[in-house]
Tab-separated table of C-alpha atoms in Angstrom:
chain	number	residue	atom	x	y	z
A	1	MET	CA	43.649	-9.832	-15.615
A	2	ASP	CA	41.528	-6.948	-14.069
A	3	LYS	CA	39.607	-6.535	-10.882
A	4	VAL	CA	36.362	-5.063	-9.660
A	5	THR	CA	35.610	-4.095	-6.165
A	6	SER	CA	32.536	-5.795	-4.548
A	7	LYS	CA	30.241	-4.061	-2.265
A	8	ASP	CA	32.170	-5.029	0.893
A	9	GLY	CA	35.437	-3.916	-0.597
A	10	THR	CA	36.739	-7.360	-1.674
A	11	GLN	CA	38.647	-7.390	-4.790
A	12	ILE	CA	37.366	-9.833	-7.487
A	13	ALA	CA	39.748	-10.917	-10.187
A	14	TYR	CA	38.380	-11.480	-13.728
A	15	ASP	CA	39.339	-12.085	-17.405
A	16	ARG	CA	37.638	-10.856	-20.460
A	17	ILE	CA	37.891	-12.247	-23.974
A	18	GLY	CA	36.054	-11.736	-27.319
A	19	GLN	CA	33.748	-9.286	-28.818
A	20	GLY	CA	29.965	-8.923	-28.711
A	21	PRO	CA	27.114	-9.181	-26.088
A	22	ALA	CA	28.545	-9.795	-22.572
A	23	VAL	CA	28.079	-13.327	-20.976
A	24	ILE	CA	29.296	-13.866	-17.413
A	25	LEU	CA	30.456	-17.498	-16.550
A	26	VAL	CA	30.116	-18.646	-12.835
A	27	ASP	CA	32.346	-21.468	-11.603
A	28	GLY	CA	31.432	-24.336	-9.364
A	29	ALA	CA	32.985	-25.759	-6.353
A	30	LEU	CA	36.891	-25.827	-6.255
A	31	CYS	CA	37.293	-24.161	-9.651
A	32	HIS	CA	38.521	-20.679	-10.693
A	33	ARG	CA	39.873	-18.823	-13.814
A	34	ALA	CA	42.950	-21.143	-14.001
A	35	ALA	CA	41.295	-24.509	-13.184
A	36	GLY	CA	37.923	-25.559	-14.268
A	37	PRO	CA	35.663	-25.804	-17.383
A	38	ASN	CA	34.881	-22.064	-17.855
A	39	PRO	CA	38.047	-20.763	-19.445
A	40	ALA	CA	37.735	-23.249	-22.296
A	41	LEU	CA	34.076	-22.319	-22.592
A	42	ALA	CA	35.055	-18.654	-22.705
A	43	LYS	CA	37.192	-19.185	-25.544
A	44	GLU	CA	34.466	-20.982	-27.415
A	45	LEU	CA	31.967	-18.296	-26.770
A	46	ALA	CA	34.443	-15.495	-27.659
A	47	ARG	CA	33.633	-16.003	-31.269
A	48	GLY	CA	30.394	-14.020	-30.812
A	49	PHE	CA	30.577	-12.675	-27.293
A	50	THR	CA	32.512	-10.910	-24.717
A	51	ALA	CA	32.898	-13.691	-22.255
A	52	TYR	CA	33.798	-12.925	-18.571
A	53	THR	CA	35.412	-15.366	-16.189
A	54	TYR	CA	36.099	-14.516	-12.728
A	55	ASP	CA	37.612	-15.941	-9.488
A	56	ARG	CA	34.933	-16.330	-6.989
A	57	ARG	CA	36.026	-14.831	-3.559
A	58	GLY	CA	38.623	-16.653	-1.763
A	59	ARG	CA	39.988	-18.280	-5.017
A	60	GLY	CA	42.705	-17.515	-7.268
A	61	ALA	CA	43.586	-13.874	-7.473
A	62	SER	CA	40.388	-12.686	-5.679
A	63	GLY	CA	40.258	-11.490	-2.040
A	64	ASP	CA	38.004	-12.445	0.755
A	65	THR	CA	36.468	-10.746	3.456
A	66	ALA	CA	35.137	-12.242	6.718
A	67	PRO	CA	32.611	-13.088	7.680
A	68	PHE	CA	31.222	-14.956	4.924
A	69	ALA	CA	27.463	-14.969	3.837
A	70	PRO	CA	25.898	-16.007	0.665
A	71	GLU	CA	24.960	-12.384	-0.105
A	72	ARG	CA	28.507	-11.581	-0.454
A	73	GLU	CA	28.836	-13.951	-3.517
A	74	ILE	CA	25.752	-12.238	-5.058
A	75	GLU	CA	27.290	-8.890	-4.569
A	76	ASP	CA	30.392	-10.134	-6.234
A	77	LEU	CA	28.450	-11.251	-9.223
A	78	ALA	CA	26.521	-7.885	-9.157
A	79	ALA	CA	29.949	-5.950	-9.505
A	80	MET	CA	30.757	-8.303	-12.396
A	81	VAL	CA	27.412	-7.539	-14.087
A	82	GLU	CA	28.016	-3.651	-13.537
A	83	LYS	CA	31.314	-4.099	-15.118
A	84	ALA	CA	30.017	-5.885	-18.114
A	85	GLY	CA	27.467	-3.157	-18.488
A	86	GLY	CA	23.868	-3.288	-19.665
A	87	THR	CA	21.945	-6.540	-18.999
A	88	PRO	CA	24.462	-9.263	-19.829
A	89	PHE	CA	23.828	-12.972	-20.178
A	90	LEU	CA	24.635	-15.269	-17.275
A	91	PHE	CA	25.847	-18.910	-17.146
A	92	GLY	CA	26.557	-20.969	-14.072
A	93	ILE	CA	27.730	-24.495	-13.764
A	94	SER	CA	27.335	-26.821	-10.682
A	95	SER	CA	27.131	-25.047	-7.493
A	96	GLY	CA	27.877	-22.002	-9.633
A	97	ALA	CA	24.397	-22.684	-11.346
A	98	ALA	CA	22.746	-22.408	-7.958
A	99	LEU	CA	24.459	-19.106	-7.157
A	100	ALA	CA	23.747	-17.714	-10.590
A	101	MET	CA	19.966	-18.518	-10.183
A	102	ALA	CA	19.950	-17.187	-6.604
A	103	ALA	CA	21.479	-13.869	-7.982
A	104	VAL	CA	18.841	-13.557	-10.603
A	105	GLU	CA	16.141	-14.174	-7.911
A	106	SER	CA	17.706	-11.476	-5.946
A	107	GLY	CA	17.098	-9.016	-8.712
A	108	LEU	CA	20.411	-9.105	-10.554
A	109	PRO	CA	19.734	-7.281	-14.040
A	110	VAL	CA	20.506	-9.934	-16.634
A	111	SER	CA	18.468	-10.588	-19.703
A	112	LYS	CA	18.836	-14.500	-19.756
A	113	VAL	CA	20.318	-17.181	-17.540
A	114	ALA	CA	21.584	-20.737	-18.443
A	115	VAL	CA	22.694	-23.303	-15.847
A	116	TYR	CA	24.333	-26.684	-16.143
A	117	GLU	CA	23.848	-29.484	-13.541
A	118	ALA	CA	23.305	-28.049	-10.236
A	119	PRO	CA	23.936	-30.791	-7.635
A	120	PHE	CA	20.323	-31.027	-6.325
A	121	VAL	CA	18.979	-34.361	-5.035
A	122	VAL	CA	15.233	-34.441	-5.500
A	123	ASP	CA	14.470	-38.140	-5.327
A	124	ASP	CA	15.786	-41.600	-4.104
A	125	THR	CA	18.052	-42.334	-7.066
A	126	ARG	CA	21.046	-41.567	-4.870
A	127	PRO	CA	21.535	-41.067	-1.110
A	128	PRO	CA	20.707	-37.498	0.208
A	129	ILE	CA	23.424	-35.664	2.001
A	130	PRO	CA	23.897	-36.505	5.668
A	131	ASP	CA	21.910	-34.363	8.104
A	132	ASP	CA	25.171	-33.106	9.541
A	133	TYR	CA	26.836	-32.434	6.140
A	134	VAL	CA	27.145	-28.818	6.451
A	135	ARG	CA	28.686	-29.026	9.937
A	136	GLN	CA	31.053	-31.665	8.935
A	137	ILE	CA	32.193	-29.585	5.998
A	138	ASP	CA	32.604	-26.521	8.189
A	139	GLU	CA	34.551	-28.296	10.860
A	140	MET	CA	36.879	-29.920	8.636
A	141	VAL	CA	37.698	-26.662	6.765
A	142	ALA	CA	37.966	-24.673	10.149
A	143	THR	CA	40.554	-27.267	11.586
A	144	GLY	CA	42.597	-27.328	8.418
A	145	ARG	CA	41.786	-30.866	7.434
A	146	ARG	CA	41.751	-29.880	3.762
A	147	GLY	CA	42.172	-33.350	2.200
A	148	GLN	CA	39.495	-34.809	4.437
A	149	ALA	CA	37.141	-32.133	3.583
A	150	VAL	CA	37.609	-32.601	-0.123
A	151	GLY	CA	37.184	-36.463	0.202
A	152	TYR	CA	34.133	-36.047	2.213
A	153	PHE	CA	32.630	-33.403	-0.226
A	154	MET	CA	33.268	-35.856	-3.125
A	155	ARG	CA	31.897	-38.881	-1.414
A	156	LYS	CA	28.844	-37.373	0.329
A	157	GLY	CA	28.116	-34.294	-1.835
A	158	VAL	CA	29.203	-35.500	-5.349
A	159	ASN	CA	28.520	-39.199	-4.490
A	160	LEU	CA	31.601	-40.523	-6.101
A	161	PRO	CA	32.731	-44.019	-5.281
A	162	GLY	CA	35.178	-44.050	-2.472
A	163	ALA	CA	37.852	-45.726	-4.616
A	164	ILE	CA	37.720	-42.989	-7.142
A	165	VAL	CA	38.058	-40.345	-4.408
A	166	PHE	CA	41.067	-42.273	-3.005
A	167	MET	CA	42.794	-42.260	-6.324
A	168	MET	CA	42.227	-38.528	-6.759
A	169	ARG	CA	44.688	-37.915	-4.013
A	170	PHE	CA	47.416	-39.091	-6.438
A	171	MET	CA	46.479	-36.794	-9.353
A	172	PRO	CA	48.293	-33.707	-10.163
A	173	ALA	CA	45.234	-31.532	-9.453
A	174	TRP	CA	44.857	-32.723	-5.967
A	175	SER	CA	47.051	-30.017	-4.549
A	176	GLY	CA	45.344	-27.214	-6.495
A	177	ILE	CA	41.930	-28.518	-5.218
A	178	LYS	CA	43.130	-28.510	-1.623
A	179	ALA	CA	44.417	-24.936	-2.070
A	180	VAL	CA	40.755	-23.641	-2.497
A	181	VAL	CA	39.002	-26.061	-0.210
A	182	HIS	CA	38.273	-23.277	2.295
A	183	THR	CA	35.794	-21.994	-0.140
A	184	LEU	CA	33.657	-25.335	-0.048
A	185	PRO	CA	31.327	-23.795	2.639
A	186	TYR	CA	30.474	-20.964	0.111
A	187	ASP	CA	29.303	-23.596	-2.449
A	188	VAL	CA	27.488	-25.620	0.221
A	189	ALA	CA	25.538	-22.619	1.309
A	190	PHE	CA	23.881	-22.432	-2.079
A	191	VAL	CA	23.095	-26.014	-2.684
A	192	ALA	CA	22.649	-28.052	0.585
A	193	GLU	CA	19.047	-27.049	1.137
A	194	TYR	CA	18.166	-28.942	-2.090
A	195	GLU	CA	20.214	-32.142	-1.578
A	196	HIS	CA	17.817	-33.939	0.670
A	197	GLY	CA	15.929	-36.182	-1.762
A	198	LYS	CA	12.863	-33.921	-1.524
A	199	PRO	CA	10.972	-32.339	-4.565
A	200	LEU	CA	12.110	-28.837	-5.274
A	201	PRO	CA	9.899	-26.115	-3.969
A	202	ALA	CA	8.874	-23.392	-6.565
A	203	ALA	CA	8.975	-20.556	-4.150
A	204	PRO	CA	12.755	-19.779	-4.091
A	205	TRP	CA	12.679	-19.065	-7.776
A	206	ALA	CA	9.211	-17.647	-8.298
A	207	SER	CA	10.582	-14.198	-9.134
A	208	VAL	CA	12.798	-15.680	-11.958
A	209	LYS	CA	10.868	-14.367	-14.889
A	210	ILE	CA	13.563	-14.072	-17.569
A	211	PRO	CA	14.080	-16.801	-20.117
A	212	ALA	CA	16.128	-19.614	-18.358
A	213	LEU	CA	17.870	-22.749	-19.778
A	214	VAL	CA	18.453	-25.752	-17.722
A	215	ILE	CA	20.964	-28.136	-19.143
A	216	ASP	CA	22.340	-31.567	-18.121
A	217	GLY	CA	24.541	-34.316	-19.780
A	218	GLY	CA	23.007	-37.471	-21.371
A	219	LYS	CA	25.703	-39.534	-19.615
A	220	SER	CA	25.358	-37.847	-16.261
A	221	PRO	CA	23.912	-40.077	-13.408
A	222	ALA	CA	20.083	-40.277	-13.254
A	223	TRP	CA	19.916	-38.235	-9.970
A	224	ILE	CA	21.207	-35.037	-11.336
A	225	ARG	CA	19.377	-35.328	-14.722
A	226	ASN	CA	16.141	-35.955	-12.700
A	227	ALA	CA	16.975	-32.836	-10.620
A	228	MET	CA	17.615	-30.605	-13.642
A	229	ARG	CA	14.201	-31.524	-15.198
A	230	ALA	CA	12.591	-30.890	-11.887
A	231	TRP	CA	14.426	-27.597	-11.753
A	232	ALA	CA	13.205	-26.526	-15.154
A	233	GLY	CA	9.705	-27.480	-14.125
A	234	VAL	CA	9.550	-25.125	-11.284
A	235	LEU	CA	11.163	-22.017	-12.806
A	236	PRO	CA	8.538	-19.718	-14.381
A	237	ASN	CA	9.997	-19.340	-17.852
A	238	ALA	CA	12.559	-22.251	-18.450
A	239	GLU	CA	13.309	-24.848	-20.955
A	240	HIS	CA	15.295	-28.088	-20.443
A	241	ARG	CA	18.059	-29.484	-22.788
A	242	THR	CA	20.081	-32.741	-22.530
A	243	LEU	CA	23.423	-32.751	-24.210
A	244	ASP	CA	24.044	-36.117	-25.532
A	245	GLY	CA	27.280	-37.890	-24.524
A	246	GLN	CA	28.103	-35.323	-21.929
A	247	THR	CA	28.808	-35.689	-18.143
A	248	HIS	CA	29.262	-33.322	-15.408
A	249	ILE	CA	32.699	-32.642	-16.783
A	250	VAL	CA	30.961	-31.009	-19.987
A	251	LYS	CA	33.082	-30.318	-23.013
A	252	ALA	CA	33.210	-26.571	-24.163
A	253	THR	CA	32.717	-27.672	-27.661
A	254	ALA	CA	29.439	-29.254	-26.888
A	255	LEU	CA	28.079	-26.772	-24.499
A	256	ALA	CA	28.984	-23.477	-26.375
A	257	PRO	CA	26.669	-23.922	-29.312
A	258	VAL	CA	23.722	-24.534	-27.138
A	259	LEU	CA	24.482	-21.400	-25.196
A	260	GLU	CA	25.072	-19.456	-28.451
A	261	GLY	CA	21.610	-20.524	-29.636
A	262	PHE	CA	19.965	-19.375	-26.374
A	263	PHE	CA	21.861	-16.120	-25.872
A	264	VAL	CA	20.363	-14.339	-28.936
Protein backbone atom coordinates (compact mmCIF):
# COMPACT_ATOMS: atom_id res chain seq x y z
CA MET A 1 0.00 0.00 0.00
CA ASP A 2 1.11 3.55 -0.82
CA LYS A 3 -0.50 6.95 -0.37
CA VAL A 4 -0.98 10.14 -2.34
CA THR A 5 -1.98 13.52 -0.97
CA SER A 6 -5.15 15.10 -2.32
CA LYS A 7 -5.51 18.84 -2.84
CA ASP A 8 -7.03 19.41 0.62
CA GLY A 9 -4.29 17.41 2.32
CA THR A 10 -6.24 14.16 2.70
CA GLN A 11 -4.12 11.03 2.42
CA ILE A 12 -5.51 8.58 -0.15
CA ALA A 13 -4.35 4.96 0.09
CA TYR A 14 -3.81 2.93 -3.06
CA ASP A 15 -2.40 -0.32 -4.42
CA ARG A 16 -0.69 -0.85 -7.75
CA ILE A 17 -0.33 -4.15 -9.58
CA GLY A 18 0.90 -5.24 -13.00
CA GLN A 19 2.89 -3.73 -15.85
CA GLY A 20 1.74 -1.72 -18.84
CA PRO A 21 -0.55 1.25 -19.51
CA ALA A 22 -2.13 2.64 -16.37
CA VAL A 23 -5.81 2.10 -15.53
CA ILE A 24 -7.43 3.50 -12.38
CA LEU A 25 -10.40 1.65 -10.88
CA VAL A 26 -13.07 3.55 -8.93
CA ASP A 27 -15.24 1.73 -6.38
CA GLY A 28 -18.95 2.13 -5.77
CA ALA A 29 -20.79 2.59 -2.49
CA LEU A 30 -19.58 0.76 0.63
CA CYS A 31 -16.58 -0.76 -1.20
CA HIS A 32 -12.83 -0.19 -0.91
CA ARG A 33 -9.53 -1.92 -1.69
CA ALA A 34 -10.24 -4.79 0.71
CA ALA A 35 -13.93 -5.26 -0.07
CA GLY A 36 -15.52 -5.01 -3.48
CA PRO A 37 -15.15 -6.10 -7.09
CA ASN A 38 -12.17 -3.97 -8.12
CA PRO A 39 -9.31 -5.90 -6.42
CA ALA A 40 -10.20 -9.03 -8.42
CA LEU A 41 -10.58 -6.92 -11.56
CA ALA A 42 -7.16 -5.37 -10.98
CA LYS A 43 -5.58 -8.84 -10.83
CA GLU A 44 -7.16 -9.74 -14.16
CA LEU A 45 -6.08 -6.48 -15.81
CA ALA A 46 -2.54 -6.77 -14.40
CA ARG A 47 -1.68 -9.17 -17.24
CA GLY A 48 -1.35 -6.19 -19.59
CA PHE A 49 -1.88 -3.03 -17.53
CA THR A 50 -0.70 -1.30 -14.41
CA ALA A 51 -3.92 -1.35 -12.40
CA TYR A 52 -4.52 1.08 -9.54
CA THR A 53 -7.14 0.53 -6.85
CA TYR A 54 -7.63 3.11 -4.13
CA ASP A 55 -9.66 3.73 -1.00
CA ARG A 56 -12.08 6.55 -1.63
CA ARG A 57 -11.90 9.10 1.17
CA GLY A 58 -13.29 7.99 4.49
CA ARG A 59 -12.80 4.30 3.66
CA GLY A 60 -10.11 1.73 4.38
CA ALA A 61 -6.74 3.36 4.99
CA SER A 62 -7.61 6.72 3.41
CA GLY A 63 -8.21 9.81 5.48
CA ASP A 64 -11.14 12.19 5.39
CA THR A 65 -11.27 15.94 5.79
CA ALA A 66 -14.42 17.88 6.65
CA PRO A 67 -16.46 19.41 5.22
CA PHE A 68 -17.25 17.04 2.36
CA ALA A 69 -18.08 18.25 -1.13
CA PRO A 70 -18.22 16.22 -4.37
CA GLU A 71 -15.27 18.24 -5.66
CA ARG A 72 -13.07 16.66 -2.99
CA GLU A 73 -13.57 13.18 -4.47
CA ILE A 74 -12.73 14.52 -7.91
CA GLU A 75 -9.56 16.02 -6.47
CA ASP A 76 -8.71 12.65 -4.92
CA LEU A 77 -9.07 11.01 -8.30
CA ALA A 78 -6.96 13.77 -9.86
CA ALA A 79 -4.20 12.93 -7.38
CA MET A 80 -4.38 9.30 -8.47
CA VAL A 81 -4.19 10.31 -12.14
CA GLU A 82 -1.11 12.42 -11.41
CA LYS A 83 0.48 9.48 -9.59
CA ALA A 84 -0.22 7.16 -12.51
CA GLY A 85 1.31 9.66 -14.93
CA GLY A 86 0.40 10.59 -18.48
CA THR A 87 -3.24 10.16 -19.46
CA PRO A 88 -4.31 6.85 -17.92
CA PHE A 89 -7.48 4.89 -18.56
CA LEU A 90 -10.32 5.15 -16.06
CA PHE A 91 -12.98 2.67 -14.95
CA GLY A 92 -15.80 3.22 -12.47
CA ILE A 93 -18.47 0.86 -11.17
CA SER A 94 -21.89 1.70 -9.70
CA SER A 95 -21.75 5.12 -7.99
CA GLY A 96 -18.04 5.10 -8.83
CA ALA A 97 -19.10 5.18 -12.47
CA ALA A 98 -20.88 8.48 -11.86
CA LEU A 99 -17.84 9.82 -9.98
CA ALA A 100 -15.50 8.76 -12.78
CA MET A 101 -17.61 10.44 -15.45
CA ALA A 102 -18.03 13.60 -13.36
CA ALA A 103 -14.25 13.74 -13.02
CA VAL A 104 -13.79 13.43 -16.78
CA GLU A 105 -16.40 16.14 -17.30
CA SER A 106 -14.42 18.40 -14.97
CA GLY A 107 -11.36 18.05 -17.20
CA LEU A 108 -9.51 15.12 -15.63
CA PRO A 109 -6.77 14.14 -18.13
CA VAL A 110 -7.58 10.54 -19.05
CA SER A 111 -7.56 8.97 -22.50
CA LYS A 112 -10.61 6.68 -22.24
CA VAL A 113 -13.30 6.03 -19.64
CA ALA A 114 -15.37 2.89 -19.06
CA VAL A 115 -18.27 2.57 -16.62
CA TYR A 116 -20.42 -0.25 -15.29
CA GLU A 117 -24.00 0.16 -14.08
CA ALA A 118 -24.33 3.57 -12.49
CA PRO A 119 -27.59 3.30 -10.49
CA PHE A 120 -29.57 5.86 -12.48
CA VAL A 121 -33.36 5.60 -12.72
CA VAL A 122 -34.61 7.02 -16.02
CA ASP A 123 -38.09 5.51 -16.47
CA ASP A 124 -40.94 3.82 -14.61
CA THR A 125 -39.49 0.28 -14.54
CA ARG A 126 -38.79 0.76 -10.82
CA PRO A 127 -39.82 3.32 -8.21
CA PRO A 128 -37.69 6.47 -8.12
CA ILE A 129 -35.91 7.40 -4.94
CA PRO A 130 -38.14 9.23 -2.42
CA ASP A 131 -38.13 13.01 -2.51
CA ASP A 132 -36.48 13.09 0.93
CA TYR A 133 -33.99 10.32 0.17
CA VAL A 134 -30.87 12.46 0.51
CA ARG A 135 -32.10 14.04 3.76
CA GLN A 136 -32.97 10.64 5.21
CA ILE A 137 -29.51 9.22 4.41
CA ASP A 138 -27.79 12.29 5.83
CA GLU A 139 -29.80 12.20 9.05
CA MET A 140 -29.30 8.47 9.64
CA VAL A 141 -25.56 8.78 9.12
CA ALA A 142 -25.27 11.92 11.24
CA THR A 143 -27.11 10.31 14.16
CA GLY A 144 -25.12 7.07 14.06
CA ARG A 145 -27.95 4.85 12.81
CA ARG A 146 -25.57 2.89 10.62
CA GLY A 147 -27.58 -0.29 10.15
CA GLN A 148 -30.73 1.68 9.43
CA ALA A 149 -28.89 3.79 6.86
CA VAL A 150 -27.60 0.69 5.04
CA GLY A 151 -31.06 -0.86 5.00
CA TYR A 152 -32.68 2.32 3.71
CA PHE A 153 -30.05 2.67 0.99
CA MET A 154 -30.46 -0.95 -0.09
CA ARG A 155 -34.25 -0.74 -0.22
CA LYS A 156 -34.81 2.75 -1.63
CA GLY A 157 -31.57 3.32 -3.52
CA VAL A 158 -30.65 -0.16 -4.79
CA ASN A 159 -34.31 -1.33 -4.89
CA LEU A 160 -33.66 -4.66 -3.16
CA PRO A 161 -36.64 -6.48 -1.61
CA GLY A 162 -37.04 -5.96 2.11
CA ALA A 163 -36.58 -9.66 2.85
CA ILE A 164 -33.16 -9.70 1.18
CA VAL A 165 -32.09 -6.57 3.04
CA PHE A 166 -33.21 -8.17 6.32
CA MET A 167 -31.15 -11.28 5.65
CA MET A 168 -28.07 -9.20 4.84
CA ARG A 169 -27.87 -8.27 8.52
CA PHE A 170 -26.85 -11.85 9.32
CA MET A 171 -24.11 -12.07 6.70
CA PRO A 172 -20.41 -11.82 7.65
CA ALA A 173 -19.95 -8.73 5.46
CA TRP A 174 -22.56 -6.72 7.35
CA SER A 175 -20.16 -5.33 9.96
CA GLY A 176 -17.73 -4.24 7.26
CA ILE A 177 -20.50 -2.50 5.35
CA LYS A 178 -21.60 -0.61 8.45
CA ALA A 179 -18.01 0.46 9.09
CA VAL A 180 -17.99 2.62 5.94
CA VAL A 181 -21.64 3.70 5.90
CA HIS A 182 -20.64 7.25 6.87
CA THR A 183 -19.45 7.63 3.27
CA LEU A 184 -22.88 6.90 1.77
CA PRO A 185 -23.66 10.62 1.40
CA TYR A 186 -20.55 10.88 -0.77
CA ASP A 187 -21.97 8.34 -3.23
CA VAL A 188 -25.45 9.81 -3.09
CA ALA A 189 -24.02 13.19 -4.08
CA PHE A 190 -23.04 11.80 -7.49
CA VAL A 191 -26.17 9.82 -8.34
CA ALA A 192 -29.29 11.12 -6.56
CA GLU A 193 -29.99 13.78 -9.20
CA TYR A 194 -30.45 11.02 -11.79
CA GLU A 195 -32.57 8.60 -9.75
CA HIS A 196 -35.98 10.27 -10.12
CA GLY A 197 -37.35 8.33 -13.08
CA LYS A 198 -36.75 11.11 -15.59
CA PRO A 199 -34.82 10.98 -18.90
CA LEU A 200 -31.14 11.78 -18.56
CA PRO A 201 -30.14 15.28 -19.64
CA ALA A 202 -27.23 15.57 -22.05
CA ALA A 203 -25.81 18.78 -20.58
CA PRO A 204 -23.92 17.34 -17.57
CA TRP A 205 -21.70 15.23 -19.84
CA ALA A 206 -21.54 17.40 -22.95
CA SER A 207 -17.81 17.99 -22.53
CA VAL A 208 -16.91 14.27 -22.27
CA LYS A 209 -15.41 14.02 -25.74
CA ILE A 210 -13.03 11.12 -25.06
CA PRO A 211 -14.07 7.57 -26.00
CA ALA A 212 -16.44 6.12 -23.40
CA LEU A 213 -17.75 2.60 -22.88
CA VAL A 214 -20.98 2.08 -20.94
CA ILE A 215 -21.53 -1.50 -19.76
CA ASP A 216 -24.35 -3.39 -18.08
CA GLY A 217 -25.10 -6.99 -17.19
CA GLY A 218 -27.52 -9.12 -19.16
CA LYS A 219 -29.11 -10.46 -15.96
CA SER A 220 -29.33 -7.09 -14.24
CA PRO A 221 -32.76 -5.49 -13.68
CA ALA A 222 -34.38 -3.70 -16.61
CA TRP A 223 -34.23 -0.33 -14.88
CA ILE A 224 -30.46 -0.21 -14.68
CA ARG A 225 -29.97 -1.63 -18.17
CA ASN A 226 -32.35 0.97 -19.57
CA ALA A 227 -30.41 3.66 -17.75
CA MET A 228 -27.08 2.53 -19.19
CA ARG A 229 -28.42 2.51 -22.73
CA ALA A 230 -29.77 6.00 -22.13
CA TRP A 231 -26.44 7.17 -20.69
CA ALA A 232 -24.53 5.91 -23.70
CA GLY A 233 -27.04 7.76 -25.85
CA VAL A 234 -26.40 11.17 -24.28
CA LEU A 235 -22.61 10.89 -24.04
CA PRO A 236 -20.93 12.49 -27.07
CA ASN A 237 -18.56 9.62 -27.91
CA ALA A 238 -19.84 6.44 -26.25
CA GLU A 239 -20.63 2.87 -27.08
CA HIS A 240 -22.80 0.47 -25.09
CA ARG A 241 -22.11 -3.17 -24.23
CA THR A 242 -24.09 -5.80 -22.37
CA LEU A 243 -22.27 -8.67 -20.66
CA ASP A 244 -24.36 -11.81 -21.02
CA GLY A 245 -25.12 -13.59 -17.78
CA GLN A 246 -23.77 -10.82 -15.54
CA THR A 247 -25.48 -8.88 -12.76
CA HIS A 248 -24.54 -5.78 -10.76
CA ILE A 249 -22.08 -8.06 -8.93
CA VAL A 250 -20.09 -8.51 -12.13
CA LYS A 251 -17.39 -11.18 -12.37
CA ALA A 252 -13.90 -9.89 -13.03
CA THR A 253 -13.27 -12.68 -15.54
CA ALA A 254 -16.22 -11.46 -17.62
CA LEU A 255 -15.48 -7.75 -17.36
CA ALA A 256 -11.70 -7.70 -17.80
CA PRO A 257 -11.59 -8.88 -21.45
CA VAL A 258 -14.08 -6.18 -22.43
CA LEU A 259 -12.02 -3.50 -20.76
CA GLU A 260 -8.81 -4.87 -22.24
CA GLY A 261 -10.33 -4.65 -25.71
CA PHE A 262 -11.48 -1.08 -25.13
CA PHE A 263 -8.33 0.21 -23.44
CA VAL A 264 -6.05 -0.17 -26.47
